[in-house]
Amino acid sequence: MDEIIELTEQAWAANRNGDAAFYDRLLTEEVISVSPWGVMTDRAAILRMFEANENPYTRTEQSGHHVLRLTDDAVLHTSTVEIDSPRGGTMRVLATTSFVRRDGAWKASLFQITPVQ
């Protein structure tokens, strides 16, 4: 589903730019995020992080997209992402996002980031 892949590209761009307004529109009310370090955060914490833009990425490059349609209104997207950060060089992760369709728009309900060895 090209629409979902494009939405994830927009999300990574918003991540790089600290665009909290984009994420405010993208996230469900009950969203959770699980970091590569096992920290789980809720919607308010996710938006605070983007508003502060304390973890800027200088490059995010996705590859190996997998989109799994669960229902007409729910999909999972997973890709490998190479991330450059001024704090820690380059890391590779598997990034999974669960999307649900609400009022005709895709909304993110879960983010899971897993480091790739």
PDB file of C-alpha atoms in Angstrom:
ATOM      1  CA  MET A   1       0.000   0.000   0.000  1.00  0.00           C
ATOM      2  CA  ASP A   2       1.783   3.057  -1.298  1.00  0.00           C
ATOM      3  CA  GLU A   3      -0.371   5.360   0.858  1.00  0.00           C
ATOM      4  CA  ILE A   4       0.963   3.772   4.056  1.00  0.00           C
ATOM      5  CA  ILE A   5       4.584   3.809   2.866  1.00  0.00           C
ATOM      6  CA  GLU A   6       4.258   7.504   1.956  1.00  0.00           C
ATOM      7  CA  LEU A   7       2.732   8.225   5.366  1.00  0.00           C
ATOM      8  CA  THR A   8       5.696   6.565   7.092  1.00  0.00           C
ATOM      9  CA  GLU A   9       8.094   8.648   4.966  1.00  0.00           C
ATOM     10  CA  GLN A  10       6.248  11.770   6.090  1.00  0.00           C
ATOM     11  CA  ALA A  11       6.441  10.588   9.705  1.00  0.00           C
ATOM     12  CA  TRP A  12      10.227  10.092   9.532  1.00  0.00           C
ATOM     13  CA  ALA A  13      10.589  13.569   7.971  1.00  0.00           C
ATOM     14  CA  ALA A  14       8.491  15.024  10.797  1.00  0.00           C
ATOM     15  CA  ASN A  15      10.687  13.116  13.242  1.00  0.00           C
ATOM     16  CA  ARG A  16      13.834  14.678  11.764  1.00  0.00           C
ATOM     17  CA  ASN A  17      12.270  18.141  11.861  1.00  0.00           C
ATOM     18  CA  GLY A  18      10.690  17.957  15.325  1.00  0.00           C
ATOM     19  CA  ASP A  19       7.250  18.496  13.754  1.00  0.00           C
ATOM     20  CA  ALA A  20       4.932  17.905  16.721  1.00  0.00           C
ATOM     21  CA  ALA A  21       1.935  19.283  14.773  1.00  0.00           C
ATOM     22  CA  PHE A  22       2.279  16.463  12.229  1.00  0.00           C
ATOM     23  CA  TYR A  23       2.320  13.872  15.009  1.00  0.00           C
ATOM     24  CA  ASP A  24      -0.618  15.542  16.761  1.00  0.00           C
ATOM     25  CA  ARG A  25      -2.643  14.866  13.600  1.00  0.00           C
ATOM     26  CA  LEU A  26      -1.181  11.379  13.030  1.00  0.00           C
ATOM     27  CA  LEU A  27      -1.561   9.806  16.480  1.00  0.00           C
ATOM     28  CA  THR A  28      -4.610   8.146  17.963  1.00  0.00           C
ATOM     29  CA  GLU A  29      -5.552   9.237  21.473  1.00  0.00           C
ATOM     30  CA  GLU A  30      -4.463   5.869  22.911  1.00  0.00           C
ATOM     31  CA  VAL A  31      -1.165   5.525  20.991  1.00  0.00           C
ATOM     32  CA  ILE A  32       1.907   3.989  22.607  1.00  0.00           C
ATOM     33  CA  SER A  33       5.521   3.952  21.500  1.00  0.00           C
ATOM     34  CA  VAL A  34       8.177   1.413  22.470  1.00  0.00           C
ATOM     35  CA  SER A  35      11.742   2.649  22.097  1.00  0.00           C
ATOM     36  CA  PRO A  36      14.814   0.577  21.193  1.00  0.00           C
ATOM     37  CA  TRP A  37      15.705   0.749  24.901  1.00  0.00           C
ATOM     38  CA  GLY A  38      12.403  -0.750  26.062  1.00  0.00           C
ATOM     39  CA  VAL A  39      10.823   2.503  27.222  1.00  0.00           C
ATOM     40  CA  MET A  40       7.075   2.771  26.606  1.00  0.00           C
ATOM     41  CA  THR A  41       5.557   6.240  26.186  1.00  0.00           C
ATOM     42  CA  ASP A  42       2.059   7.598  25.681  1.00  0.00           C
ATOM     43  CA  ARG A  43       0.671  10.276  23.378  1.00  0.00           C
ATOM     44  CA  ALA A  44       1.488  13.212  25.661  1.00  0.00           C
ATOM     45  CA  ALA A  45       5.114  12.090  26.086  1.00  0.00           C
ATOM     46  CA  ILE A  46       5.522  11.478  22.351  1.00  0.00           C
ATOM     47  CA  LEU A  47       4.275  14.979  21.528  1.00  0.00           C
ATOM     48  CA  ARG A  48       6.486  16.553  24.218  1.00  0.00           C
ATOM     49  CA  MET A  49       9.503  14.778  22.720  1.00  0.00           C
ATOM     50  CA  PHE A  50       8.798  16.169  19.248  1.00  0.00           C
ATOM     51  CA  GLU A  51       8.077  19.666  20.579  1.00  0.00           C
ATOM     52  CA  ALA A  52      11.446  19.671  22.370  1.00  0.00           C
ATOM     53  CA  ASN A  53      13.208  18.055  19.374  1.00  0.00           C
ATOM     54  CA  GLU A  54      15.938  16.785  21.716  1.00  0.00           C
ATOM     55  CA  ASN A  55      16.774  13.707  19.657  1.00  0.00           C
ATOM     56  CA  PRO A  56      17.233  15.101  16.151  1.00  0.00           C
ATOM     57  CA  TYR A  57      18.033  12.721  13.344  1.00  0.00           C
ATOM     58  CA  THR A  58      19.940  14.078  10.376  1.00  0.00           C
ATOM     59  CA  ARG A  59      19.020  11.196   8.058  1.00  0.00           C
ATOM     60  CA  THR A  60      16.415   8.444   8.038  1.00  0.00           C
ATOM     61  CA  GLU A  61      16.314   6.012   5.133  1.00  0.00           C
ATOM     62  CA  GLN A  62      13.708   3.253   4.921  1.00  0.00           C
ATOM     63  CA  SER A  63      14.017   0.034   2.944  1.00  0.00           C
ATOM     64  CA  GLY A  64      12.398  -3.391   2.866  1.00  0.00           C
ATOM     65  CA  HIS A  65       8.838  -2.187   3.373  1.00  0.00           C
ATOM     66  CA  HIS A  66       6.278  -4.750   4.500  1.00  0.00           C
ATOM     67  CA  VAL A  67       2.626  -3.756   4.769  1.00  0.00           C
ATOM     68  CA  LEU A  68       0.236  -6.268   6.277  1.00  0.00           C
ATOM     69  CA  ARG A  69      -3.483  -5.533   5.978  1.00  0.00           C
ATOM     70  CA  LEU A  70      -5.237  -6.848   9.090  1.00  0.00           C
ATOM     71  CA  THR A  71      -8.688  -5.506   8.189  1.00  0.00           C
ATOM     72  CA  ASP A  72      -9.987  -2.833   5.818  1.00  0.00           C
ATOM     73  CA  ASP A  73      -9.267  -0.309   8.589  1.00  0.00           C
ATOM     74  CA  ALA A  74      -6.089  -1.684  10.201  1.00  0.00           C
ATOM     75  CA  VAL A  75      -2.597  -2.291   8.816  1.00  0.00           C
ATOM     76  CA  LEU A  76       0.913  -2.944  10.096  1.00  0.00           C
ATOM     77  CA  HIS A  77       3.944  -1.427   8.412  1.00  0.00           C
ATOM     78  CA  THR A  78       7.512  -2.600   9.076  1.00  0.00           C
ATOM     79  CA  SER A  79      10.701  -1.426   7.439  1.00  0.00           C
ATOM     80  CA  THR A  80      14.411  -1.322   8.056  1.00  0.00           C
ATOM     81  CA  VAL A  81      15.516   2.227   8.822  1.00  0.00           C
ATOM     82  CA  GLU A  82      19.053   3.588   8.829  1.00  0.00           C
ATOM     83  CA  ILE A  83      19.217   6.575  11.165  1.00  0.00           C
ATOM     84  CA  ASP A  84      22.023   9.115  11.430  1.00  0.00           C
ATOM     85  CA  SER A  85      22.195  11.138  14.623  1.00  0.00           C
ATOM     86  CA  PRO A  86      24.760  13.670  15.765  1.00  0.00           C
ATOM     87  CA  ARG A  87      24.628  11.960  19.171  1.00  0.00           C
ATOM     88  CA  GLY A  88      25.342   8.410  18.159  1.00  0.00           C
ATOM     89  CA  GLY A  89      26.444   7.972  14.579  1.00  0.00           C
ATOM     90  CA  THR A  90      24.392   5.560  12.475  1.00  0.00           C
ATOM     91  CA  MET A  91      22.033   2.867  13.734  1.00  0.00           C
ATOM     92  CA  ARG A  92      19.840   0.353  11.905  1.00  0.00           C
ATOM     93  CA  VAL A  93      16.441  -0.503  13.305  1.00  0.00           C
ATOM     94  CA  LEU A  94      13.296  -2.348  12.388  1.00  0.00           C
ATOM     95  CA  ALA A  95      10.462   0.153  12.718  1.00  0.00           C
ATOM     96  CA  THR A  96       6.898  -1.104  13.026  1.00  0.00           C
ATOM     97  CA  THR A  97       3.824   1.091  13.057  1.00  0.00           C
ATOM     98  CA  SER A  98       0.253  -0.022  13.541  1.00  0.00           C
ATOM     99  CA  PHE A  99      -2.246   2.148  11.663  1.00  0.00           C
ATOM    100  CA  VAL A 100      -6.018   2.310  12.068  1.00  0.00           C
ATOM    101  CA  ARG A 101      -8.385   4.232   9.828  1.00  0.00           C
ATOM    102  CA  ARG A 102     -10.451   6.791  11.742  1.00  0.00           C
ATOM    103  CA  ASP A 103     -12.901   9.103   9.981  1.00  0.00           C
ATOM    104  CA  GLY A 104     -11.285   8.229   6.650  1.00  0.00           C
ATOM    105  CA  ALA A 105      -7.709   9.027   7.751  1.00  0.00           C
ATOM    106  CA  TRP A 106      -4.915   6.647   8.759  1.00  0.00           C
ATOM    107  CA  LYS A 107      -3.808   7.174  12.370  1.00  0.00           C
ATOM    108  CA  ALA A 108      -0.840   5.612  14.166  1.00  0.00           C
ATOM    109  CA  SER A 109      -1.744   3.566  17.245  1.00  0.00           C
ATOM    110  CA  LEU A 110       1.612   1.891  18.001  1.00  0.00           C
ATOM    111  CA  PHE A 111       5.286   2.482  17.225  1.00  0.00           C
ATOM    112  CA  GLN A 112       7.883  -0.219  17.972  1.00  0.00           C
ATOM    113  CA  ILE A 113      11.575   0.260  17.261  1.00  0.00           C
ATOM    114  CA  THR A 114      13.913  -2.750  17.436  1.00  0.00           C
ATOM    115  CA  PRO A 115      17.678  -2.437  16.943  1.00  0.00           C
ATOM    116  CA  VAL A 116      19.177  -4.568  14.167  1.00  0.00           C
ATOM    117  CA  GLN A 117      22.417  -6.325  15.078  1.00  0.00           C
TER     118      GLN A 117
END
